[in-house]
Amino acid sequence: MDALATTLALPLRMSDNRGPDPRVLEDDILSMAQAIGERTIPSTADLEALVRRGQRGDMEAIERLYEAFKRPVFAIAFRYTSNSTVAEDLLQDTFLKVFSHLKDVHDIATFPAWIYRIAVNTCFSHLRQKQAAGRDPVSLTAVEGRMEEAVFDRHEASLKGPLEEAMRELPPGLRGVFVLHDVQGFKHEEISRILGCTTGTSKSQLFKARARLREILRRKKVV
Amino acid sequence: MRCAKARRLISEYVDGSLDARRSERLRRHLESCPECRDVLADFEAIVRDAGSLEAPEPPDRVWLRVKAGLQGVHREPVPAVATPGFAFGPARWRLAAAAFLTLMLAAGAVLVWLRLSPTTAGPADPERYTLAKLDEAEHYYQLAIKSLSEAFAAGKKNLAPEVAEMFQKNLDVVDLTIQACRAAVVAEPDNIEARDFLLAAYREKMTLLDAVLTHEKTEALRTSGGTV
């Protein structure tokens, strides 16, 4: 098992968002938000106020936190699973974990990376369970996902491209780094904080992911 | 420079993160190596296309599910004094919610069992056993919808006419979907996929009812001077 997969396989430490992650400065948070085209993430001061209110059970603040982060988290889940209904479940699971542990948030600067890390671990955990369970003969979520994707595809034909199909063939570890960097636009420093790996590992995994995708696309004579 | 080394650098070169010295060495290698030039062109195409991929918007119903899941974790303040004679007070709503949750847990347990025990725990004919369990889940969904519908009917007067009209239109659409799915199940009782579509339609109806009940509750508390 490669280094990143080992990192991802470790249980997520959610009881406290203080940890080995280096401190993220306000600029980093903003660049993280801008990188993924997200315009709804509040400033650090607003974020801190929302988190503190959320810790006291203020549902309006909790909803605003959800609204701020739902798109990037959903995008991560959708890219990991290629199924909008499963991605909805993972979005729900991620935010239930986030809000259930909100009282343990001490360092607001690491809050966005903490959410994305929970999202990635939730997705990875789902993929591991799916792999372990094998084919599910009564997969309701898969059926619903196909229904919704059929509707979505009519509007967004580009989503059914060969690159998306090739991404599904990537191992989860490589897919994660590729999704975060090339699809979502995170920098290696941000990915290292989200995945809990070094920037060197992130770069190395990205190279392997691109090389693997190229092999798949060449095999299909797309490139 | 060897090709293996050049290809690792190409990945960073595409991102513009390679320093000037190594970029120059790579460019010299590329001038003399058509294979590595192909790699560069392919990596650039992959990065360009990946950056233009889009994801669908998360639907609003996910927040309703998150909110419902948090009810035991973050309790919202309730009015200190209930208004006497108020027909759709928090207690009634809580009873409806409790009934709904109980039934959902029962239906969920059946579905979880189906997922975890695909073929091993059933009798000789696993498919028939699965169909029986899906029937059971459908029964629980119907009970949950009945409970939610009664709660909705009790507090309907609190809704603004335009909200009630919009809700009714949405409900009609979901009911038509349920009817169509039901017809498909009746035509092919052994078709598990058709059953799945029917259960998905039931869940849509419950989500809709749950949303309008939350709205009713908010309106009721606002009218009575309480806080949400």
CSV table of C-alpha atoms in Angstrom, one decimal:
chain,number,residue,atom,x,y,z
A,1,MET,CA,0.0,0.0,0.0
A,2,ASP,CA,1.4,3.4,-0.9
A,3,ALA,CA,2.1,6.1,1.6
A,4,LEU,CA,-1.0,8.1,0.8
A,5,ALA,CA,-3.3,5.2,1.0
A,6,THR,CA,-1.8,4.4,4.4
A,7,THR,CA,-2.4,7.9,5.5
A,8,LEU,CA,-6.0,7.8,4.3
A,9,ALA,CA,-6.7,4.5,5.9
A,10,LEU,CA,-5.9,5.9,9.4
A,11,PRO,CA,-8.9,6.6,11.5
A,12,LEU,CA,-9.9,10.3,11.4
A,13,ARG,CA,-9.2,12.2,14.6
A,14,MET,CA,-12.3,14.4,14.9
A,15,SER,CA,-12.4,15.0,18.6
A,16,ASP,CA,-10.3,18.2,18.3
A,17,ASN,CA,-9.4,20.2,15.2
A,18,ARG,CA,-6.1,21.2,16.8
A,19,GLY,CA,-3.4,18.8,15.5
A,20,PRO,CA,-0.3,18.4,13.6
A,21,ASP,CA,-1.6,20.4,10.7
A,22,PRO,CA,0.4,23.6,10.2
A,23,ARG,CA,-1.5,26.8,11.0
A,24,VAL,CA,-3.5,28.1,8.0
A,25,LEU,CA,-3.4,31.8,7.5
A,26,GLU,CA,-6.4,33.8,6.5
A,27,ASP,CA,-5.0,34.2,3.0
A,28,ASP,CA,-4.7,30.4,2.7
A,29,ILE,CA,-8.4,30.0,3.5
A,30,LEU,CA,-9.4,32.7,1.0
A,31,SER,CA,-7.2,31.2,-1.7
A,32,MET,CA,-8.6,27.8,-0.9
A,33,ALA,CA,-12.1,29.2,-1.4
A,34,GLN,CA,-11.1,31.1,-4.6
A,35,ALA,CA,-9.3,28.0,-6.0
A,36,ILE,CA,-12.5,26.1,-6.1
A,37,GLY,CA,-14.6,28.9,-7.4
A,38,GLU,CA,-16.4,29.2,-4.1
A,39,ARG,CA,-17.6,32.7,-3.2
A,40,THR,CA,-19.7,31.9,-0.2
A,41,ILE,CA,-17.0,31.1,2.4
A,42,PRO,CA,-17.1,33.8,5.0
A,43,SER,CA,-14.0,35.7,6.3
A,44,THR,CA,-12.1,34.2,9.2
A,45,ALA,CA,-13.8,36.6,11.7
A,46,ASP,CA,-17.2,35.8,10.4
A,47,LEU,CA,-16.4,32.1,10.3
A,48,GLU,CA,-15.2,32.2,13.9
A,49,ALA,CA,-18.4,34.0,15.0
A,50,LEU,CA,-20.5,31.4,13.1
A,51,VAL,CA,-18.6,28.5,14.7
A,52,ARG,CA,-19.0,29.9,18.2
A,53,ARG,CA,-22.7,30.5,17.7
A,54,GLY,CA,-23.0,27.0,16.2
A,55,GLN,CA,-21.2,25.6,19.3
A,56,ARG,CA,-24.0,27.1,21.4
A,57,GLY,CA,-26.6,25.3,19.2
A,58,ASP,CA,-27.7,28.3,17.1
A,59,MET,CA,-29.3,26.5,14.1
A,60,GLU,CA,-29.1,29.6,11.9
A,61,ALA,CA,-25.3,29.8,12.3
A,62,ILE,CA,-25.1,26.0,11.6
A,63,GLU,CA,-27.2,26.4,8.5
A,64,ARG,CA,-24.9,29.3,7.3
A,65,LEU,CA,-21.9,27.1,7.8
A,66,TYR,CA,-23.5,24.3,5.8
A,67,GLU,CA,-24.4,26.8,3.0
A,68,ALA,CA,-20.8,28.0,3.0
A,69,PHE,CA,-19.2,24.7,2.6
A,70,LYS,CA,-21.8,22.5,0.9
A,71,ARG,CA,-20.7,23.0,-2.7
A,72,PRO,CA,-17.0,22.1,-2.3
A,73,VAL,CA,-17.8,19.2,-0.1
A,74,PHE,CA,-20.5,17.9,-2.5
A,75,ALA,CA,-18.1,18.3,-5.4
A,76,ILE,CA,-15.5,16.2,-3.7
A,77,ALA,CA,-18.1,13.5,-2.9
A,78,PHE,CA,-19.5,13.5,-6.4
A,79,ARG,CA,-16.0,13.2,-8.0
A,80,TYR,CA,-15.1,10.4,-5.6
A,81,THR,CA,-18.3,8.4,-6.2
A,82,SER,CA,-19.5,9.5,-9.7
A,83,ASN,CA,-23.1,9.2,-8.3
A,84,SER,CA,-25.1,12.2,-7.2
A,85,THR,CA,-27.3,10.3,-4.8
A,86,VAL,CA,-24.4,8.6,-3.0
A,87,ALA,CA,-22.7,12.0,-3.0
A,88,GLU,CA,-25.8,13.4,-1.2
A,89,ASP,CA,-25.5,10.7,1.5
A,90,LEU,CA,-21.8,11.5,1.9
A,91,LEU,CA,-22.5,15.2,2.1
A,92,GLN,CA,-25.0,14.5,4.8
A,93,ASP,CA,-22.6,12.2,6.7
A,94,THR,CA,-19.8,14.7,6.5
A,95,PHE,CA,-21.8,17.6,7.9
A,96,LEU,CA,-23.4,15.4,10.6
A,97,LYS,CA,-19.8,14.6,11.7
A,98,VAL,CA,-18.7,18.2,11.4
A,99,PHE,CA,-21.6,19.6,13.4
A,100,SER,CA,-21.6,16.8,16.0
A,101,HIS,CA,-18.0,17.7,16.8
A,102,LEU,CA,-18.4,21.5,16.4
A,103,LYS,CA,-17.9,22.0,20.1
A,104,ASP,CA,-14.4,20.6,19.8
A,105,VAL,CA,-13.3,23.2,17.2
A,106,HIS,CA,-10.6,25.4,18.9
A,107,ASP,CA,-8.5,26.6,16.0
A,108,ILE,CA,-10.7,28.4,13.5
A,109,ALA,CA,-7.8,28.8,11.1
A,110,THR,CA,-7.8,25.0,10.4
A,111,PHE,CA,-11.6,24.7,10.3
A,112,PRO,CA,-12.0,24.6,6.4
A,113,ALA,CA,-9.2,22.1,6.0
A,114,TRP,CA,-10.7,20.0,8.9
A,115,ILE,CA,-14.1,19.9,7.0
A,116,TYR,CA,-12.5,18.9,3.8
A,117,ARG,CA,-10.5,16.2,5.6
A,118,ILE,CA,-13.6,14.8,7.1
A,119,ALA,CA,-15.2,14.9,3.6
A,120,VAL,CA,-12.3,13.0,2.0
A,121,ASN,CA,-12.2,10.4,4.8
A,122,THR,CA,-15.9,9.9,4.6
A,123,CYS,CA,-15.7,9.3,0.9
A,124,PHE,CA,-12.7,7.0,1.3
A,125,SER,CA,-14.5,5.1,4.0
A,126,HIS,CA,-17.5,4.7,1.7
A,127,LEU,CA,-15.3,3.4,-1.1
A,128,ARG,CA,-13.6,0.9,1.2
A,129,GLN,CA,-17.0,-0.4,2.4
A,130,LYS,CA,-18.2,-0.7,-1.1
A,131,GLN,CA,-15.1,-2.6,-2.1
A,132,ALA,CA,-15.5,-4.9,0.9
A,133,ALA,CA,-19.2,-5.5,0.3
A,134,GLY,CA,-18.9,-6.3,-3.4
A,135,ARG,CA,-22.0,-5.9,-5.6
A,136,ASP,CA,-25.1,-4.9,-3.8
A,137,PRO,CA,-28.1,-6.6,-5.4
A,138,VAL,CA,-30.6,-4.0,-3.9
A,139,SER,CA,-28.7,-0.8,-4.4
A,140,LEU,CA,-31.4,1.9,-3.9
A,141,THR,CA,-28.9,4.7,-3.9
A,142,ALA,CA,-27.4,3.5,-7.2
A,143,VAL,CA,-30.8,3.4,-8.8
A,144,GLU,CA,-31.7,6.9,-7.6
A,145,GLY,CA,-28.3,8.1,-8.7
A,146,ARG,CA,-28.8,6.9,-12.2
A,147,MET,CA,-32.2,8.5,-12.2
A,148,GLU,CA,-30.8,11.9,-11.2
A,149,GLU,CA,-27.7,11.7,-13.4
A,150,ALA,CA,-29.8,10.9,-16.4
A,151,VAL,CA,-31.6,14.3,-15.7
A,152,PHE,CA,-28.3,16.1,-15.0
A,153,ASP,CA,-26.6,14.7,-18.1
A,154,ARG,CA,-29.2,16.2,-20.4
A,155,HIS,CA,-28.1,19.6,-19.2
A,156,GLU,CA,-24.4,18.9,-18.8
A,157,ALA,CA,-23.3,16.7,-21.6
A,158,SER,CA,-19.6,17.4,-20.9
A,159,LEU,CA,-19.8,15.3,-17.7
A,160,LYS,CA,-19.9,12.1,-19.6
A,161,GLY,CA,-16.5,12.6,-21.1
A,162,PRO,CA,-13.8,10.0,-21.5
A,163,LEU,CA,-11.8,11.7,-18.7
A,164,GLU,CA,-14.5,11.2,-16.2
A,165,GLU,CA,-14.8,7.5,-17.1
A,166,ALA,CA,-11.0,7.2,-16.8
A,167,MET,CA,-11.1,8.9,-13.4
A,168,ARG,CA,-13.4,6.1,-12.2
A,169,GLU,CA,-10.7,3.6,-12.9
A,170,LEU,CA,-8.1,5.3,-10.7
A,171,PRO,CA,-7.4,3.8,-7.3
A,172,PRO,CA,-9.0,6.0,-4.5
A,173,GLY,CA,-5.8,7.5,-3.3
A,174,LEU,CA,-4.7,8.7,-6.7
A,175,ARG,CA,-8.2,9.8,-7.5
A,176,GLY,CA,-8.4,11.9,-4.4
A,177,VAL,CA,-5.3,13.9,-5.1
A,178,PHE,CA,-6.2,14.3,-8.8
A,179,VAL,CA,-9.7,15.5,-7.8
A,180,LEU,CA,-8.5,17.9,-5.2
A,181,HIS,CA,-5.7,19.4,-7.4
A,182,ASP,CA,-6.7,19.2,-11.1
A,183,VAL,CA,-10.5,19.3,-10.7
A,184,GLN,CA,-11.1,21.4,-7.5
A,185,GLY,CA,-8.0,23.5,-7.9
A,186,PHE,CA,-6.4,23.0,-4.4
A,187,LYS,CA,-2.7,23.6,-4.1
A,188,HIS,CA,-0.3,20.9,-2.9
A,189,GLU,CA,0.1,22.7,0.5
A,190,GLU,CA,-3.7,22.7,1.0
A,191,ILE,CA,-4.0,19.0,-0.1
A,192,SER,CA,-1.2,18.1,2.4
A,193,ARG,CA,-3.3,19.7,5.2
A,194,ILE,CA,-6.5,18.0,4.0
A,195,LEU,CA,-5.1,14.6,3.5
A,196,GLY,CA,-2.5,14.7,6.3
A,197,CYS,CA,0.4,13.9,3.9
A,198,THR,CA,3.5,15.8,2.8
A,199,THR,CA,3.5,18.1,-0.2
A,200,GLY,CA,6.0,15.7,-1.8
A,201,THR,CA,3.6,12.8,-1.5
A,202,SER,CA,0.8,15.0,-3.0
A,203,LYS,CA,3.0,15.9,-6.0
A,204,SER,CA,4.1,12.3,-6.5
A,205,GLN,CA,0.6,11.0,-6.3
A,206,LEU,CA,-0.6,13.6,-8.8
A,207,PHE,CA,2.1,12.6,-11.2
A,208,LYS,CA,1.1,8.9,-10.9
A,209,ALA,CA,-2.6,9.8,-11.3
A,210,ARG,CA,-2.0,11.8,-14.5
A,211,ALA,CA,0.3,9.1,-15.9
A,212,ARG,CA,-2.3,6.4,-15.1
A,213,LEU,CA,-5.1,8.5,-16.7
A,214,ARG,CA,-2.9,9.0,-19.8
A,215,GLU,CA,-2.4,5.2,-20.0
A,216,ILE,CA,-6.2,4.7,-19.8
A,217,LEU,CA,-7.0,7.4,-22.3
A,218,ARG,CA,-4.4,6.1,-24.7
A,219,ARG,CA,-5.7,2.6,-24.4
A,220,LYS,CA,-9.1,3.9,-25.4
A,221,LYS,CA,-7.4,5.9,-28.2
A,222,VAL,CA,-8.7,9.2,-26.8
A,223,VAL,CA,-5.3,10.9,-26.7
B,1,MET,CA,18.2,13.7,-18.7
B,2,ARG,CA,16.5,10.4,-18.9
B,3,CYS,CA,12.8,10.1,-19.9
B,4,ALA,CA,11.7,8.7,-16.6
B,5,LYS,CA,13.1,11.7,-14.8
B,6,ALA,CA,11.8,14.1,-17.5
B,7,ARG,CA,8.2,12.7,-17.1
B,8,ARG,CA,8.2,13.4,-13.4
B,9,LEU,CA,9.3,16.9,-14.0
B,10,ILE,CA,6.7,17.4,-16.8
B,11,SER,CA,3.9,17.0,-14.2
B,12,GLU,CA,5.3,20.0,-12.2
B,13,TYR,CA,6.2,21.9,-15.4
B,14,VAL,CA,2.5,21.7,-16.5
B,15,ASP,CA,1.5,23.3,-13.2
B,16,GLY,CA,4.2,26.0,-13.6
B,17,SER,CA,5.8,25.0,-10.3
B,18,LEU,CA,9.1,23.8,-11.7
B,19,ASP,CA,12.1,26.1,-10.9
B,20,ALA,CA,13.9,27.9,-13.8
B,21,ARG,CA,17.0,25.6,-13.8
B,22,ARG,CA,15.1,22.4,-14.1
B,23,SER,CA,12.6,23.9,-16.5
B,24,GLU,CA,15.5,24.7,-18.8
B,25,ARG,CA,17.0,21.2,-18.6
B,26,LEU,CA,13.5,19.8,-19.3
B,27,ARG,CA,13.0,22.0,-22.3
B,28,ARG,CA,16.4,20.8,-23.8
B,29,HIS,CA,15.3,17.2,-23.3
B,30,LEU,CA,11.9,17.8,-24.9
B,31,GLU,CA,13.6,19.3,-28.0
B,32,SER,CA,15.2,15.9,-28.6
B,33,CYS,CA,12.5,13.5,-27.3
B,34,PRO,CA,9.2,13.3,-29.3
B,35,GLU,CA,7.8,10.7,-26.8
B,36,CYS,CA,8.2,13.1,-23.8
B,37,ARG,CA,6.7,15.9,-26.0
B,38,ASP,CA,3.6,13.7,-26.4
B,39,VAL,CA,3.5,13.2,-22.6
B,40,LEU,CA,3.6,17.0,-22.1
B,41,ALA,CA,0.8,17.5,-24.6
B,42,ASP,CA,-1.4,14.8,-23.0
B,43,PHE,CA,-0.8,16.0,-19.5
B,44,GLU,CA,-1.7,19.6,-20.6
B,45,ALA,CA,-4.9,18.2,-22.2
B,46,ILE,CA,-5.8,16.2,-19.0
B,47,VAL,CA,-5.3,19.2,-16.7
B,48,ARG,CA,-7.2,21.5,-19.0
B,49,ASP,CA,-10.2,19.1,-19.3
B,50,ALA,CA,-10.2,18.3,-15.5
B,51,GLY,CA,-10.4,22.0,-14.7
B,52,SER,CA,-13.5,22.4,-16.7
B,53,LEU,CA,-15.4,19.5,-15.2
B,54,GLU,CA,-18.5,20.6,-13.2
B,55,ALA,CA,-20.4,18.9,-10.4
B,56,PRO,CA,-24.2,19.2,-9.9
B,57,GLU,CA,-25.5,21.5,-7.1
B,58,PRO,CA,-26.4,19.7,-3.9
B,59,PRO,CA,-30.2,19.6,-3.5
B,60,ASP,CA,-31.9,21.4,-0.7
B,61,ARG,CA,-33.2,18.2,0.8
B,62,VAL,CA,-29.7,17.3,2.1
B,63,TRP,CA,-29.9,20.2,4.6
B,64,LEU,CA,-33.3,19.0,5.8
B,65,ARG,CA,-31.7,15.6,6.4
B,66,VAL,CA,-28.7,17.1,8.2
B,67,LYS,CA,-31.0,19.3,10.3
B,68,ALA,CA,-33.1,16.3,11.2
B,69,GLY,CA,-30.0,14.3,12.1
B,70,LEU,CA,-28.8,17.1,14.4
B,71,GLN,CA,-32.0,17.4,16.4
B,72,GLY,CA,-30.6,15.3,19.2
B,73,VAL,CA,-27.3,17.1,19.2
B,74,HIS,CA,-28.4,20.8,19.0
B,75,ARG,CA,-31.8,21.4,20.6
B,76,GLU,CA,-33.5,24.6,19.5
B,77,PRO,CA,-35.1,26.7,22.2
B,78,VAL,CA,-38.9,26.1,22.5
B,79,PRO,CA,-41.5,28.7,23.7
B,80,ALA,CA,-41.6,28.8,27.5
B,81,VAL,CA,-45.5,29.0,27.5
B,82,ALA,CA,-47.6,27.2,25.0
B,83,THR,CA,-50.6,29.2,23.7
B,84,PRO,CA,-53.8,27.6,25.1
B,85,GLY,CA,-56.1,26.2,22.5
B,86,PHE,CA,-53.5,26.3,19.8
B,87,ALA,CA,-54.3,23.4,17.5
B,88,PHE,CA,-50.9,22.7,16.0
B,89,GLY,CA,-48.5,23.3,18.9
B,90,PRO,CA,-45.0,22.0,19.4
B,91,ALA,CA,-46.2,18.9,21.3
B,92,ARG,CA,-48.4,17.8,18.4
B,93,TRP,CA,-45.5,18.4,16.0
B,94,ARG,CA,-43.1,16.5,18.2
B,95,LEU,CA,-45.5,13.5,18.3
B,96,ALA,CA,-45.8,13.5,14.5
B,97,ALA,CA,-42.0,13.8,14.2
B,98,ALA,CA,-41.5,11.0,16.7
B,99,ALA,CA,-44.0,8.7,14.8
B,100,PHE,CA,-42.3,9.6,11.6
B,101,LEU,CA,-38.8,8.9,13.0
B,102,THR,CA,-39.9,5.6,14.5
B,103,LEU,CA,-41.4,4.4,11.2
B,104,MET,CA,-38.4,5.7,9.2
B,105,LEU,CA,-36.1,3.7,11.6
B,106,ALA,CA,-38.2,0.6,11.0
B,107,ALA,CA,-38.1,1.1,7.2
B,108,GLY,CA,-34.4,1.9,7.4
B,109,ALA,CA,-33.7,-1.2,9.4
B,110,VAL,CA,-35.3,-3.3,6.7
B,111,LEU,CA,-33.3,-1.6,4.0
B,112,VAL,CA,-30.0,-1.8,6.0
B,113,TRP,CA,-30.7,-5.5,6.6
B,114,LEU,CA,-31.2,-6.0,2.8
B,115,ARG,CA,-27.9,-4.2,2.1
B,116,LEU,CA,-25.9,-6.1,4.6
B,117,SER,CA,-27.5,-9.5,3.9
B,118,PRO,CA,-27.7,-9.7,0.1
B,119,THR,CA,-28.2,-13.4,-0.3
B,120,THR,CA,-27.1,-15.3,2.8
B,121,ALA,CA,-29.6,-14.7,5.5
B,122,GLY,CA,-32.7,-15.4,3.5
B,123,PRO,CA,-34.5,-18.7,2.9
B,124,ALA,CA,-34.0,-20.9,-0.2
B,125,ASP,CA,-35.2,-18.3,-2.7
B,126,PRO,CA,-33.2,-15.1,-1.9
B,127,GLU,CA,-35.0,-13.0,-4.6
B,128,ARG,CA,-38.5,-13.8,-3.2
B,129,TYR,CA,-37.2,-13.0,0.3
B,130,THR,CA,-35.8,-9.7,-0.9
B,131,LEU,CA,-39.1,-8.8,-2.5
B,132,ALA,CA,-40.9,-9.6,0.7
B,133,LYS,CA,-38.6,-7.3,2.6
B,134,LEU,CA,-39.1,-4.6,0.1
B,135,ASP,CA,-42.9,-5.0,0.6
B,136,GLU,CA,-42.2,-4.6,4.3
B,137,ALA,CA,-40.2,-1.4,3.8
B,138,GLU,CA,-43.0,-0.1,1.5
B,139,HIS,CA,-45.5,-0.7,4.3
B,140,TYR,CA,-43.4,1.4,6.8
B,141,TYR,CA,-43.0,4.2,4.3
B,142,GLN,CA,-46.8,4.3,3.8
B,143,LEU,CA,-47.3,4.5,7.5
B,144,ALA,CA,-44.8,7.3,7.8
B,145,ILE,CA,-46.5,9.2,5.0
B,146,LYS,CA,-49.9,8.8,6.7
B,147,SER,CA,-48.5,10.1,9.9
B,148,LEU,CA,-46.9,13.2,8.2
B,149,SER,CA,-50.0,13.8,6.2
B,150,GLU,CA,-52.2,13.9,9.3
B,151,ALA,CA,-49.8,16.3,11.0
B,152,PHE,CA,-49.8,18.5,7.9
B,153,ALA,CA,-53.6,18.5,7.7
B,154,ALA,CA,-53.9,19.6,11.3
B,155,GLY,CA,-51.7,22.7,10.8
B,156,LYS,CA,-52.6,23.5,7.2
B,157,LYS,CA,-54.5,26.7,8.3
B,158,ASN,CA,-51.2,28.3,9.3
B,159,LEU,CA,-49.9,28.3,5.8
B,160,ALA,CA,-50.2,31.2,3.5
B,161,PRO,CA,-52.5,30.4,0.5
B,162,GLU,CA,-49.7,30.8,-2.1
B,163,VAL,CA,-47.5,28.4,-0.1
B,164,ALA,CA,-50.2,25.9,0.3
B,165,GLU,CA,-50.9,26.1,-3.4
B,166,MET,CA,-47.3,25.6,-4.3
B,167,PHE,CA,-47.0,22.7,-1.9
B,168,GLN,CA,-50.1,21.1,-3.3
B,169,LYS,CA,-48.7,21.3,-6.9
B,170,ASN,CA,-45.5,19.6,-5.8
B,171,LEU,CA,-47.4,17.0,-3.9
B,172,ASP,CA,-49.5,16.3,-7.0
B,173,VAL,CA,-46.3,15.7,-9.1
B,174,VAL,CA,-44.9,13.3,-6.5
B,175,ASP,CA,-48.2,11.5,-6.2
B,176,LEU,CA,-48.3,11.0,-10.0
B,177,THR,CA,-44.7,9.6,-9.8
B,178,ILE,CA,-45.8,7.2,-7.0
B,179,GLN,CA,-48.8,6.1,-9.1
B,180,ALA,CA,-46.6,5.5,-12.2
B,181,CYS,CA,-44.1,3.5,-10.1
B,182,ARG,CA,-46.9,1.6,-8.4
B,183,ALA,CA,-48.2,0.7,-11.9
B,184,ALA,CA,-44.8,-0.6,-12.9
B,185,VAL,CA,-44.6,-2.7,-9.8
B,186,VAL,CA,-48.0,-4.1,-10.3
B,187,ALA,CA,-47.1,-5.0,-13.9
B,188,GLU,CA,-43.8,-6.6,-12.9
B,189,PRO,CA,-44.1,-7.6,-9.2
B,190,ASP,CA,-40.7,-9.4,-9.3
B,191,ASN,CA,-38.8,-6.4,-10.7
B,192,ILE,CA,-36.6,-5.2,-7.8
B,193,GLU,CA,-35.5,-2.1,-9.8
B,194,ALA,CA,-39.1,-1.0,-10.1
B,195,ARG,CA,-39.6,-1.5,-6.4
B,196,ASP,CA,-36.5,0.7,-5.8
B,197,PHE,CA,-38.0,3.5,-7.9
B,198,LEU,CA,-41.2,3.3,-5.9
B,199,LEU,CA,-39.4,3.5,-2.6
B,200,ALA,CA,-37.4,6.5,-3.9
B,201,ALA,CA,-40.7,8.2,-4.8
B,202,TYR,CA,-42.1,7.6,-1.3
B,203,ARG,CA,-38.9,9.1,0.1
B,204,GLU,CA,-39.5,12.2,-2.0
B,205,LYS,CA,-43.0,12.5,-0.7
B,206,MET,CA,-41.8,12.2,2.9
B,207,THR,CA,-39.1,14.8,2.3
B,208,LEU,CA,-41.7,17.2,0.9
B,209,LEU,CA,-44.1,16.7,3.8
B,210,ASP,CA,-41.2,17.1,6.3
B,211,ALA,CA,-40.2,20.4,4.7
B,212,VAL,CA,-43.8,21.8,4.7
B,213,LEU,CA,-44.2,20.6,8.3
B,214,THR,CA,-41.1,22.5,9.3
B,215,HIS,CA,-42.5,25.6,7.6
B,216,GLU,CA,-45.9,25.1,9.3
B,217,LYS,CA,-44.2,24.9,12.6
B,218,THR,CA,-42.2,28.1,12.0
B,219,GLU,CA,-45.3,29.9,11.0
B,220,ALA,CA,-47.3,28.6,13.9
B,221,LEU,CA,-44.7,29.7,16.4
B,222,ARG,CA,-44.4,33.1,14.8
B,223,THR,CA,-48.1,33.6,14.9
B,224,SER,CA,-48.3,32.6,18.5
B,225,GLY,CA,-45.4,34.9,19.4
B,226,GLY,CA,-43.0,32.1,20.3
B,227,THR,CA,-39.5,31.7,19.0
B,228,VAL,CA,-38.1,29.0,16.7
